Amino acid sequence: MLSAPVVIAAAICALILIYFLPRIDGVARKVYGRYRRRQRNQRQERERQEQLERRTQGQ
């Protein structure tokens, strides 16, 4: 069985985590959005380059 100080410390940690979860979630969403946007931009740039190469090779 766990001693009282361990249980109290775990409860305090859980409360702190619950308090900060919305902030952590907001930051994580922002970072993930930037990552997705960067990936999308890179993919679009690759597709543009491929189209340009196909057009120049066809002429």
Short mmCIF file of C-alpha atoms in Angstrom, two decimals:
data_model
loop_
_atom_site.label_atom_id
_atom_site.label_comp_id
_atom_site.label_asym_id
_atom_site.label_seq_id
_atom_site.Cartn_x
_atom_site.Cartn_y
_atom_site.Cartn_z
CA MET A 1 0.00 0.00 0.00
CA LEU A 2 1.24 3.49 -0.80
CA SER A 3 2.07 5.90 1.95
CA ALA A 4 0.10 9.12 2.37
CA PRO A 5 2.83 11.52 1.14
CA VAL A 6 3.16 9.57 -2.12
CA VAL A 7 -0.59 9.66 -2.69
CA ILE A 8 -0.74 13.39 -1.92
CA ALA A 9 2.19 14.12 -4.26
CA ALA A 10 0.57 12.07 -7.03
CA ALA A 11 -2.75 13.90 -6.54
CA ILE A 12 -1.02 17.28 -6.71
CA CYS A 13 0.82 16.25 -9.88
CA ALA A 14 -2.45 15.09 -11.43
CA LEU A 15 -4.15 18.39 -10.58
CA ILE A 16 -1.26 20.38 -12.06
CA LEU A 17 -1.39 18.27 -15.22
CA ILE A 18 -5.16 18.77 -15.53
CA TYR A 19 -4.70 22.53 -15.03
CA PHE A 20 -2.05 22.83 -17.77
CA LEU A 21 -3.55 20.39 -20.30
CA PRO A 22 -5.53 23.04 -22.24
CA ARG A 23 -2.40 25.19 -22.59
CA ILE A 24 -0.28 22.22 -23.63
CA ASP A 25 -2.97 21.20 -26.13
CA GLY A 26 -3.06 24.71 -27.62
CA VAL A 27 0.70 24.80 -28.06
CA ALA A 28 0.75 21.31 -29.53
CA ARG A 29 -1.99 22.20 -32.04
CA LYS A 30 -0.11 25.32 -33.10
CA VAL A 31 3.15 23.42 -33.59
CA TYR A 32 1.41 20.62 -35.48
CA GLY A 33 -0.37 23.17 -37.69
CA ARG A 34 2.96 24.76 -38.60
CA TYR A 35 4.41 21.33 -39.37
CA ARG A 36 1.48 20.41 -41.61
CA ARG A 37 1.61 23.76 -43.39
CA ARG A 38 5.34 23.37 -44.04
CA GLN A 39 4.82 19.83 -45.36
CA ARG A 40 2.01 21.01 -47.63
CA ASN A 41 4.10 23.89 -48.96
CA GLN A 42 7.02 21.58 -49.69
CA ARG A 43 4.76 19.12 -51.51
CA GLN A 44 3.19 21.90 -53.58
CA GLU A 45 6.62 23.25 -54.48
CA ARG A 46 7.78 19.78 -55.58
CA GLU A 47 4.64 19.40 -57.71
CA ARG A 48 5.23 22.83 -59.30
CA GLN A 49 8.82 21.91 -60.11
CA GLU A 50 7.75 18.59 -61.63
CA GLN A 51 5.12 20.32 -63.80
CA LEU A 52 7.66 22.89 -64.92
CA GLU A 53 10.15 20.15 -65.83
CA ARG A 54 7.47 18.25 -67.79
CA ARG A 55 6.49 21.41 -69.68
CA THR A 56 10.08 22.27 -70.57
CA GLN A 57 10.86 18.69 -71.67
CA GLY A 58 7.77 18.57 -73.85
CA GLN A 59 8.83 21.58 -75.91
#
